Amino acid sequence: MVTERCHPHETLAAISELAPGDLRRTHLDGCPRCRARLVAYRAFMAGDLPSGLDLDPSILGAARSQLDAVMTREIYGTDLLPAGRSGLHTRLVNLAAKSWRPALAAAAVLVLVFGLKTNQVPLNLPLPSPGTESLLRGTVERSQTDYPLRVEPGPDKGTWHLAWEAPERTTASAVVLYDTDLAEVARLDAGEAEEFLLQSEMISTPQSIAFVRVVFAVNGDEIGRSQARTLTF
Amino acid sequence: MATESRSVNRAEAVDERPTHASDEQLVALAQGAATVAQRQEAASRLLERYRDRVYIWCLKHLRDHESALDAAQEVLISAYRNLASFGGRARFSSWIFAIARNRCLSELRRPPIAIDADADCDRIPATTGDPEQLLLEQQGEEALLRLITEQLDPIEQEALWLRCNEQMPVDVITVTLGIVEASGARAVLQRARRKLRNAMARQANEREEREW
Ligand SMILES: [Zn+2]
């Protein structure tokens, strides 16, 4: 059933090998987006080229030597450092971002079907998986709900008025902007306020913005976040 | 001349030099072997296994040797720098694939799926109401997914999601899904869009009738 939470990208290959009847496998078999991601992974592993994009052996050879040279410099120039805080942080951020992707794809389907830009379509973006959640949480309890976020056109062209109600203990909020791939493009400090006038000049690449959400923190620890909404300039 | 310009086929494209160690064993060595030299050797062998796949994946998506080379470099370096924190929760192959995929998707970074040549669909007829409103009423994503699974056959579903979720080029979708129709995945996508639009229009009409 596609109504259940989709599987994280990196688990799909293993799930496809589970016995038929296993619930995770059943989800995969019935879910177009999980199946499509698995198809993409298999295409990657096959390493084949689409017809019409023939690869001259000399080009592949050149690519190999250049990549080998770069990797030799990288690997033999450094020792692999033990996992540090920043590495862990990166992974958590990546995991969290990954769990959003299905919603983005759904938005993309709509855009593709209608050929329209969808503004302000609320997306029910899931929270990271429980494992990630507990790691992120640390000692601070984190809300499981996404707080409402209102997005309305601002007074001038190229402005948006954002408004929300932060959880009680919040000491600071930040407006986070993402591109269509859900990569974070900008993070703007909203301080203790519960509204923000977003102006295109605040961002170096406003045309890349596709989504917005607000995150709430207590003394630097994220305790909750708002719904994500589409937003374009 | 003919031999020189022949293209690389699938079997030759991926350089799979046999080695006895599995990916997982090489990861473990790269992370925890006793000496720096052993760790470096393991990391080097591991990444070399994926070098061709990463480059070809990037080339497929970015369509340009230089961009693909830049992207592949970044993917391999990023995989190496984050290898210490790779937890083994997933296979190494899916992990590095996720990095390559994300890198290509950000490179493509095109908000304008709306002005994509493959999104040149007809506007929805005015009588069916505002599609955004329709979406809101249908509770968004889950309803859309239900519609997709109910209305489209598996190939259409996969083609649509590969286009939207993976931003895979249409001709790559054609090959990946083994579509034999004359105009390949483009025809499949057009049909999928038509079916979805019609289904959504039908739902809107039914709702209107109920309200009367
Ligand atoms: Zn799924």
Short mmCIF file of C-alpha atoms and ligand atoms in Angstrom, two decimals:
data_model
loop_
_atom_site.label_atom_id
_atom_site.label_comp_id
_atom_site.label_asym_id
_atom_site.label_seq_id
_atom_site.Cartn_x
_atom_site.Cartn_y
_atom_site.Cartn_z
CA MET A 1 0.00 0.00 0.00
CA VAL A 2 1.27 3.41 -0.87
CA THR A 3 -0.34 4.96 2.16
CA GLU A 4 2.38 3.62 4.43
CA ARG A 5 5.68 5.34 4.96
CA CYS A 6 8.03 4.71 2.06
CA HIS A 7 11.30 2.92 2.62
CA PRO A 8 14.55 4.84 2.91
CA HIS A 9 16.35 4.86 -0.38
CA GLU A 10 19.31 2.78 0.73
CA THR A 11 17.22 -0.10 2.09
CA LEU A 12 15.27 -0.80 -1.09
CA ALA A 13 17.69 -3.27 -2.63
CA ALA A 14 17.72 -5.43 0.48
CA ILE A 15 13.94 -5.23 0.84
CA SER A 16 13.44 -6.37 -2.76
CA GLU A 17 15.10 -9.64 -1.79
CA LEU A 18 12.81 -10.38 1.16
CA ALA A 19 10.31 -13.21 0.81
CA PRO A 20 7.03 -12.27 -0.87
CA GLY A 21 4.49 -11.60 1.85
CA ASP A 22 6.89 -9.67 4.04
CA LEU A 23 5.18 -6.35 4.78
CA ARG A 24 8.14 -4.27 3.66
CA ARG A 25 8.33 -6.21 0.39
CA THR A 26 4.57 -5.86 -0.09
CA HIS A 27 4.88 -2.11 0.24
CA LEU A 28 7.72 -2.01 -2.25
CA ASP A 29 5.82 -4.13 -4.79
CA GLY A 30 2.79 -1.86 -4.61
CA CYS A 31 4.40 1.56 -4.37
CA PRO A 32 5.33 3.34 -7.60
CA ARG A 33 7.81 5.68 -6.00
CA CYS A 34 9.70 2.97 -4.12
CA ARG A 35 9.74 0.81 -7.24
CA ALA A 36 11.01 3.69 -9.33
CA ARG A 37 13.82 4.39 -6.90
CA LEU A 38 14.80 0.74 -6.98
CA VAL A 39 14.76 0.76 -10.78
CA ALA A 40 17.11 3.75 -10.70
CA TYR A 41 19.46 1.96 -8.31
CA ARG A 42 19.53 -1.10 -10.55
CA ALA A 43 20.28 1.07 -13.57
CA PHE A 44 23.18 2.55 -11.61
CA MET A 45 24.51 -0.90 -10.73
CA ALA A 46 24.15 -2.14 -14.31
CA GLY A 47 26.24 0.81 -15.45
CA ASP A 48 24.79 0.66 -18.93
CA LEU A 49 24.45 3.56 -21.26
CA PRO A 50 21.30 4.69 -22.99
CA SER A 51 21.31 4.23 -26.73
CA GLY A 52 22.17 7.41 -28.53
CA LEU A 53 24.68 8.25 -25.86
CA ASP A 54 27.49 6.07 -27.09
CA LEU A 55 30.65 6.46 -25.15
CA ASP A 56 33.89 6.49 -27.01
CA PRO A 57 36.38 4.19 -25.25
CA SER A 58 38.96 6.96 -25.26
CA ILE A 59 36.58 9.21 -23.32
CA LEU A 60 35.89 6.52 -20.75
CA GLY A 61 39.63 5.88 -20.55
CA ALA A 62 40.31 9.58 -19.99
CA ALA A 63 37.63 9.71 -17.31
CA ARG A 64 39.15 6.70 -15.57
CA SER A 65 42.65 8.15 -15.49
CA GLN A 66 41.50 11.51 -14.30
CA LEU A 67 39.30 10.06 -11.56
CA ASP A 68 42.06 7.70 -10.48
CA ALA A 69 44.50 10.58 -10.24
CA VAL A 70 42.10 12.66 -8.17
CA MET A 71 41.32 9.77 -5.86
CA THR A 72 44.94 8.83 -5.40
CA ARG A 73 45.72 12.40 -4.38
CA GLU A 74 42.73 12.46 -2.07
CA ILE A 75 43.23 9.07 -0.44
CA TYR A 76 46.99 8.92 -0.19
CA GLY A 77 47.23 12.57 0.79
CA THR A 78 45.14 12.05 3.91
CA ASP A 79 44.26 9.41 6.45
CA LEU A 80 40.60 8.66 6.91
CA LEU A 81 39.70 10.46 10.11
CA PRO A 82 37.60 8.73 12.71
CA ALA A 83 33.90 9.61 12.61
CA GLY A 84 33.54 13.02 14.14
CA ARG A 85 30.59 15.09 15.11
CA SER A 86 30.47 16.85 11.79
CA GLY A 87 30.36 13.56 9.89
CA LEU A 88 27.50 12.32 12.01
CA HIS A 89 25.72 15.60 11.60
CA THR A 90 26.03 15.42 7.83
CA ARG A 91 24.56 11.94 7.82
CA LEU A 92 21.62 12.95 9.95
CA VAL A 93 20.91 15.93 7.78
CA ASN A 94 21.09 13.71 4.69
CA LEU A 95 18.77 11.14 6.23
CA ALA A 96 16.30 13.80 7.21
CA ALA A 97 16.40 15.29 3.73
CA LYS A 98 15.89 11.90 2.13
CA SER A 99 12.69 11.25 4.07
CA TRP A 100 11.20 14.34 2.44
CA ARG A 101 11.77 13.37 -1.11
CA PRO A 102 8.59 11.44 -1.83
CA ALA A 103 6.52 14.51 -1.08
CA LEU A 104 8.64 16.50 -3.46
CA ALA A 105 8.10 13.91 -6.17
CA ALA A 106 4.36 14.10 -5.62
CA ALA A 107 4.54 17.84 -6.13
CA ALA A 108 6.61 17.26 -9.26
CA VAL A 109 3.98 14.87 -10.61
CA LEU A 110 1.35 17.55 -10.23
CA VAL A 111 3.48 20.12 -11.94
CA LEU A 112 4.17 17.64 -14.71
CA VAL A 113 0.54 16.68 -15.10
CA PHE A 114 -0.84 20.19 -15.09
CA GLY A 115 2.10 22.07 -16.50
CA LEU A 116 1.47 24.64 -13.82
CA LYS A 117 3.43 26.07 -10.99
CA THR A 118 1.87 25.09 -7.70
CA ASN A 119 2.16 27.77 -5.10
CA GLN A 120 1.38 27.17 -1.50
CA VAL A 121 0.37 23.59 -1.79
CA PRO A 122 0.74 22.18 1.70
CA LEU A 123 2.90 19.10 1.70
CA ASN A 124 2.69 16.53 4.41
CA LEU A 125 6.37 15.93 4.68
CA PRO A 126 7.14 13.07 7.02
CA LEU A 127 9.50 13.41 9.95
CA PRO A 128 12.75 11.49 9.88
CA SER A 129 12.54 7.86 10.91
CA PRO A 130 12.40 7.14 14.66
CA GLY A 131 16.06 6.13 14.74
CA THR A 132 17.16 9.41 13.30
CA GLU A 133 14.72 11.23 15.48
CA SER A 134 16.06 9.86 18.75
CA LEU A 135 19.60 10.66 17.66
CA LEU A 136 18.65 14.16 16.74
CA ARG A 137 16.75 14.63 19.93
CA GLY A 138 19.62 14.19 22.34
CA THR A 139 18.50 15.45 25.69
CA VAL A 140 15.88 17.76 24.29
CA GLU A 141 12.40 16.44 23.70
CA ARG A 142 11.32 17.06 20.13
CA SER A 143 7.81 17.58 18.96
CA GLN A 144 6.35 14.94 16.65
CA THR A 145 3.92 17.33 14.98
CA ASP A 146 4.60 19.80 12.22
CA TYR A 147 3.37 23.22 13.29
CA PRO A 148 1.15 25.18 10.92
CA LEU A 149 2.87 27.71 8.71
CA ARG A 150 0.98 30.43 6.84
CA VAL A 151 2.51 31.77 3.65
CA GLU A 152 0.91 34.79 2.02
CA PRO A 153 2.10 37.21 -0.64
CA GLY A 154 3.84 40.17 1.00
CA PRO A 155 3.17 43.88 0.42
CA ASP A 156 5.62 44.16 -2.46
CA LYS A 157 6.50 42.08 -5.47
CA GLY A 158 9.14 39.48 -4.55
CA THR A 159 8.05 39.31 -0.90
CA TRP A 160 6.25 36.68 1.13
CA HIS A 161 4.77 37.06 4.58
CA LEU A 162 5.29 34.01 6.78
CA ALA A 163 3.51 33.49 10.09
CA TRP A 164 3.52 30.67 12.62
CA GLU A 165 3.07 29.84 16.27
CA ALA A 166 6.26 28.52 17.79
CA PRO A 167 6.20 25.85 20.50
CA GLU A 168 6.24 27.35 23.98
CA ARG A 169 9.86 26.96 24.98
CA THR A 170 11.28 28.26 21.70
CA THR A 171 14.11 30.73 22.12
CA ALA A 172 14.79 31.22 18.41
CA SER A 173 13.24 30.34 15.07
CA ALA A 174 14.82 30.14 11.66
CA VAL A 175 13.26 30.28 8.22
CA VAL A 176 14.80 27.57 6.07
CA LEU A 177 14.57 27.66 2.27
CA TYR A 178 15.10 24.68 0.02
CA ASP A 179 15.49 24.13 -3.68
CA THR A 180 13.52 21.59 -5.72
CA ASP A 181 15.91 18.87 -4.62
CA LEU A 182 15.32 19.81 -0.99
CA ALA A 183 18.87 20.96 -0.60
CA GLU A 184 19.00 23.79 1.89
CA VAL A 185 19.65 27.07 0.08
CA ALA A 186 19.38 29.57 2.92
CA ARG A 187 18.63 29.78 6.63
CA LEU A 188 17.39 33.12 7.91
CA ASP A 189 17.26 33.99 11.58
CA ALA A 190 13.81 35.05 12.74
CA GLY A 191 14.80 35.49 16.39
CA GLU A 192 11.91 35.30 18.80
CA ALA A 193 9.35 36.59 16.29
CA GLU A 194 6.48 34.50 14.98
CA GLU A 195 6.37 36.14 11.60
CA PHE A 196 8.83 37.01 8.91
CA LEU A 197 8.80 39.11 5.79
CA LEU A 198 10.78 37.16 3.26
CA GLN A 199 12.29 39.29 0.52
CA SER A 200 13.96 37.91 -2.57
CA GLU A 201 17.01 40.13 -1.95
CA MET A 202 17.76 38.16 1.21
CA ILE A 203 18.72 35.16 -0.90
CA SER A 204 21.49 34.99 -3.46
CA THR A 205 19.55 32.65 -5.77
CA PRO A 206 15.85 33.36 -5.17
CA GLN A 207 14.89 31.63 -8.42
CA SER A 208 16.12 28.33 -6.99
CA ILE A 209 13.74 28.39 -4.01
CA ALA A 210 10.95 25.83 -4.06
CA PHE A 211 10.05 25.11 -0.43
CA VAL A 212 10.06 26.85 2.92
CA ARG A 213 9.73 25.74 6.51
CA VAL A 214 10.48 27.19 9.92
CA VAL A 215 12.51 25.36 12.54
CA PHE A 216 12.26 26.05 16.26
CA ALA A 217 15.12 25.78 18.72
CA VAL A 218 15.79 26.04 22.42
CA ASN A 219 19.32 27.26 23.02
CA GLY A 220 20.47 25.88 19.70
CA ASP A 221 18.74 22.46 19.93
CA GLU A 222 16.02 21.94 17.38
CA ILE A 223 12.77 21.10 19.16
CA GLY A 224 10.29 21.24 16.34
CA ARG A 225 9.47 22.49 12.93
CA SER A 226 6.64 23.83 10.87
CA GLN A 227 4.93 22.29 7.90
CA ALA A 228 6.84 22.70 4.67
CA ARG A 229 5.19 24.76 1.98
CA THR A 230 5.96 25.45 -1.61
CA LEU A 231 7.16 28.95 -2.32
CA THR A 232 8.62 30.46 -5.44
CA PHE A 233 9.88 33.86 -6.46
CA MET B 1 38.96 3.89 -37.74
CA ALA B 2 35.86 1.83 -37.22
CA THR B 3 37.45 0.05 -34.30
CA GLU B 4 38.64 3.25 -32.72
CA SER B 5 35.29 4.95 -32.79
CA ARG B 6 33.29 1.94 -31.69
CA SER B 7 31.31 2.70 -28.60
CA VAL B 8 31.61 1.00 -25.26
CA ASN B 9 28.87 -1.48 -24.59
CA ARG B 10 27.38 -2.35 -21.27
CA ALA B 11 29.64 -5.28 -20.47
CA GLU B 12 32.77 -3.23 -21.07
CA ALA B 13 31.56 -0.02 -19.54
CA VAL B 14 31.82 -1.05 -15.93
CA ASP B 15 35.28 -2.10 -14.98
CA GLU B 16 34.86 -4.88 -12.48
CA ARG B 17 38.28 -6.17 -11.61
CA PRO B 18 37.80 -9.30 -9.57
CA THR B 19 38.88 -9.08 -6.01
CA HIS B 20 38.07 -11.39 -3.18
CA ALA B 21 37.02 -8.84 -0.61
CA SER B 22 33.37 -7.81 -0.49
CA ASP B 23 32.40 -4.14 -0.32
CA GLU B 24 31.59 -4.59 3.35
CA GLN B 25 35.00 -6.10 4.07
CA LEU B 26 36.71 -3.24 2.29
CA VAL B 27 34.61 -0.71 4.21
CA ALA B 28 35.61 -2.38 7.47
CA LEU B 29 39.26 -2.31 6.45
CA ALA B 30 39.09 1.30 5.28
CA GLN B 31 37.56 2.27 8.60
CA GLY B 32 39.55 0.15 10.98
CA ALA B 33 42.65 -1.55 9.57
CA ALA B 34 45.71 -1.30 11.76
CA THR B 35 47.86 0.87 9.53
CA VAL B 36 47.22 3.98 7.49
CA ALA B 37 48.52 2.22 4.38
CA GLN B 38 46.02 -0.63 4.77
CA ARG B 39 43.14 1.79 5.29
CA GLN B 40 44.14 3.77 2.22
CA GLU B 41 44.54 0.67 0.08
CA ALA B 42 41.11 -0.63 1.08
CA ALA B 43 39.42 2.73 0.42
CA SER B 44 41.16 2.99 -2.92
CA ARG B 45 40.06 -0.47 -4.05
CA LEU B 46 36.52 0.10 -2.86
CA LEU B 47 36.06 3.41 -4.65
CA GLU B 48 37.71 2.13 -7.80
CA ARG B 49 34.93 -0.45 -8.01
CA TYR B 50 32.37 2.33 -8.27
CA ARG B 51 34.37 4.80 -10.34
CA ASP B 52 32.88 3.78 -13.71
CA ARG B 53 29.34 3.43 -12.44
CA VAL B 54 29.45 6.85 -10.83
CA TYR B 55 30.88 8.48 -13.95
CA ILE B 56 28.38 6.78 -16.25
CA TRP B 57 25.46 7.68 -13.98
CA CYS B 58 26.56 11.31 -13.99
CA LEU B 59 27.05 11.25 -17.76
CA LYS B 60 23.58 9.80 -18.27
CA HIS B 61 22.02 12.59 -16.28
CA LEU B 62 24.24 15.54 -17.14
CA ARG B 63 24.88 14.67 -20.79
CA ASP B 64 28.28 16.23 -20.90
CA HIS B 65 31.68 14.64 -20.29
CA GLU B 66 33.17 17.57 -18.39
CA SER B 67 30.19 18.07 -16.09
CA ALA B 68 29.98 14.33 -15.52
CA LEU B 69 33.66 14.18 -14.66
CA ASP B 70 33.36 17.07 -12.20
CA ALA B 71 30.31 15.50 -10.59
CA ALA B 72 31.90 12.05 -10.42
CA GLN B 73 34.97 13.52 -8.74
CA GLU B 74 32.84 15.20 -6.13
CA VAL B 75 30.85 12.04 -5.51
CA LEU B 76 33.94 9.89 -5.03
CA ILE B 77 35.66 12.43 -2.82
CA SER B 78 32.53 12.93 -0.77
CA ALA B 79 32.13 9.16 -0.38
CA TYR B 80 35.74 8.90 0.77
CA ARG B 81 35.49 11.79 3.22
CA ASN B 82 32.29 10.42 4.73
CA LEU B 83 33.37 6.79 4.71
CA ALA B 84 34.41 6.99 8.35
CA SER B 85 30.84 7.76 9.31
CA PHE B 86 29.24 5.20 6.98
CA GLY B 87 27.43 3.02 9.48
CA GLY B 88 26.80 -0.08 7.41
CA ARG B 89 23.05 0.26 7.91
CA ALA B 90 22.73 0.04 4.15
CA ARG B 91 24.85 -1.54 1.47
CA PHE B 92 27.80 0.52 0.42
CA SER B 93 26.54 0.40 -3.18
CA SER B 94 23.20 1.98 -2.27
CA TRP B 95 24.96 4.54 -0.12
CA ILE B 96 27.30 5.71 -2.86
CA PHE B 97 24.43 5.59 -5.34
CA ALA B 98 22.45 7.93 -3.08
CA ILE B 99 25.38 10.35 -3.09
CA ALA B 100 25.67 10.20 -6.89
CA ARG B 101 21.95 10.59 -7.33
CA ASN B 102 21.77 13.59 -5.02
CA ARG B 103 24.74 15.19 -6.71
CA CYS B 104 23.18 14.85 -10.17
CA LEU B 105 19.80 16.02 -8.98
CA SER B 106 21.29 19.16 -7.46
CA GLU B 107 23.27 19.75 -10.62
CA LEU B 108 20.12 19.53 -12.68
CA ARG B 109 18.46 21.78 -10.12
CA ARG B 110 15.68 22.85 -12.33
CA PRO B 111 12.62 24.26 -10.75
CA PRO B 112 11.10 24.44 -14.19
CA ILE B 113 9.78 20.92 -14.54
CA ALA B 114 6.94 23.24 -15.53
CA ILE B 115 8.81 24.45 -18.59
CA ASP B 116 10.32 21.05 -19.27
CA ALA B 117 9.84 20.02 -22.89
CA ASP B 118 8.37 16.80 -21.60
CA ALA B 119 5.75 18.60 -19.57
CA ASP B 120 4.09 20.19 -22.58
CA CYS B 121 0.70 18.90 -21.61
CA ASP B 122 -2.60 20.55 -22.26
CA ARG B 123 -4.00 22.74 -19.58
CA ILE B 124 -6.74 21.13 -17.57
CA PRO B 125 -10.17 22.18 -18.88
CA ALA B 126 -11.51 25.17 -16.98
CA THR B 127 -14.71 23.43 -15.95
CA THR B 128 -12.83 21.03 -13.74
CA GLY B 129 -11.77 23.73 -11.33
CA ASP B 130 -8.47 24.87 -10.01
CA PRO B 131 -6.04 21.95 -9.84
CA GLU B 132 -4.45 23.34 -6.71
CA GLN B 133 -7.82 23.45 -5.07
CA LEU B 134 -8.43 19.95 -6.31
CA LEU B 135 -5.20 18.84 -4.76
CA LEU B 136 -6.07 20.44 -1.45
CA GLU B 137 -9.42 18.75 -1.46
CA GLN B 138 -7.84 15.46 -2.20
CA GLN B 139 -5.51 15.76 0.76
CA GLY B 140 -2.45 15.97 -1.38
CA GLU B 141 0.14 13.37 -1.77
CA GLU B 142 -1.59 10.22 -0.60
CA ALA B 143 -4.59 10.87 -2.79
CA LEU B 144 -2.35 11.51 -5.72
CA LEU B 145 -0.45 8.30 -5.13
CA ARG B 146 -3.68 6.37 -4.85
CA LEU B 147 -4.81 7.87 -8.11
CA ILE B 148 -1.54 6.93 -9.77
CA THR B 149 -1.69 3.34 -8.60
CA GLU B 150 -5.35 3.01 -9.53
CA GLN B 151 -5.22 4.68 -12.91
CA LEU B 152 -1.83 3.83 -14.37
CA ASP B 153 -0.30 0.53 -15.31
CA PRO B 154 3.04 -0.37 -13.68
CA ILE B 155 5.18 0.87 -16.57
CA GLU B 156 3.38 4.22 -16.60
CA GLN B 157 3.74 4.53 -12.82
CA GLU B 158 7.43 3.79 -12.95
CA ALA B 159 8.06 6.09 -15.89
CA LEU B 160 6.26 8.94 -14.14
CA TRP B 161 8.16 8.49 -10.90
CA LEU B 162 11.50 8.07 -12.59
CA ARG B 163 10.88 11.34 -14.36
CA CYS B 164 9.66 13.18 -11.27
CA ASN B 165 11.48 11.46 -8.44
CA GLU B 166 14.78 10.69 -10.15
CA GLN B 167 14.59 13.38 -12.83
CA MET B 168 15.82 10.73 -15.18
CA PRO B 169 16.12 11.84 -18.81
CA VAL B 170 13.30 10.47 -20.95
CA ASP B 171 15.56 8.38 -23.18
CA VAL B 172 17.23 6.85 -20.13
CA ILE B 173 13.79 5.89 -18.83
CA THR B 174 13.10 4.26 -22.19
CA VAL B 175 16.19 2.10 -21.89
CA THR B 176 15.93 1.46 -18.15
CA LEU B 177 12.36 0.24 -18.39
CA GLY B 178 12.91 -1.55 -21.68
CA ILE B 179 10.05 0.34 -23.35
CA VAL B 180 9.61 -0.82 -26.96
CA GLU B 181 6.98 1.68 -28.13
CA ALA B 182 8.10 3.75 -31.09
CA SER B 183 8.48 7.03 -29.20
CA GLY B 184 9.63 5.33 -26.03
CA ALA B 185 9.05 6.76 -22.58
CA ARG B 186 7.78 10.05 -24.02
CA ALA B 187 4.64 8.33 -25.29
CA VAL B 188 4.21 6.47 -22.02
CA LEU B 189 4.52 9.70 -20.02
CA GLN B 190 2.05 11.50 -22.24
CA ARG B 191 -0.45 8.69 -21.81
CA ALA B 192 0.07 8.69 -18.04
CA ARG B 193 -0.52 12.43 -17.86
CA ARG B 194 -3.66 12.17 -19.96
CA LYS B 195 -5.07 9.41 -17.78
CA LEU B 196 -4.33 11.30 -14.57
CA ARG B 197 -5.82 14.54 -15.83
CA ASN B 198 -8.95 12.76 -16.98
CA ALA B 199 -9.29 10.92 -13.70
CA MET B 200 -8.93 14.13 -11.71
CA ALA B 201 -11.43 15.87 -13.95
CA ARG B 202 -13.88 12.99 -13.47
CA GLN B 203 -13.48 13.22 -9.71
CA ALA B 204 -14.10 16.95 -9.78
CA ASN B 205 -17.23 16.48 -11.89
CA GLU B 206 -18.56 13.77 -9.60
CA ARG B 207 -18.02 16.04 -6.65
CA GLU B 208 -19.86 18.88 -8.37
CA GLU B 209 -22.79 16.60 -9.15
CA ARG B 210 -22.95 15.44 -5.56
CA GLU B 211 -22.98 19.02 -4.35
CA TRP B 212 -25.94 19.81 -6.58
ZN ZN C 1 6.83 3.59 -1.11
#
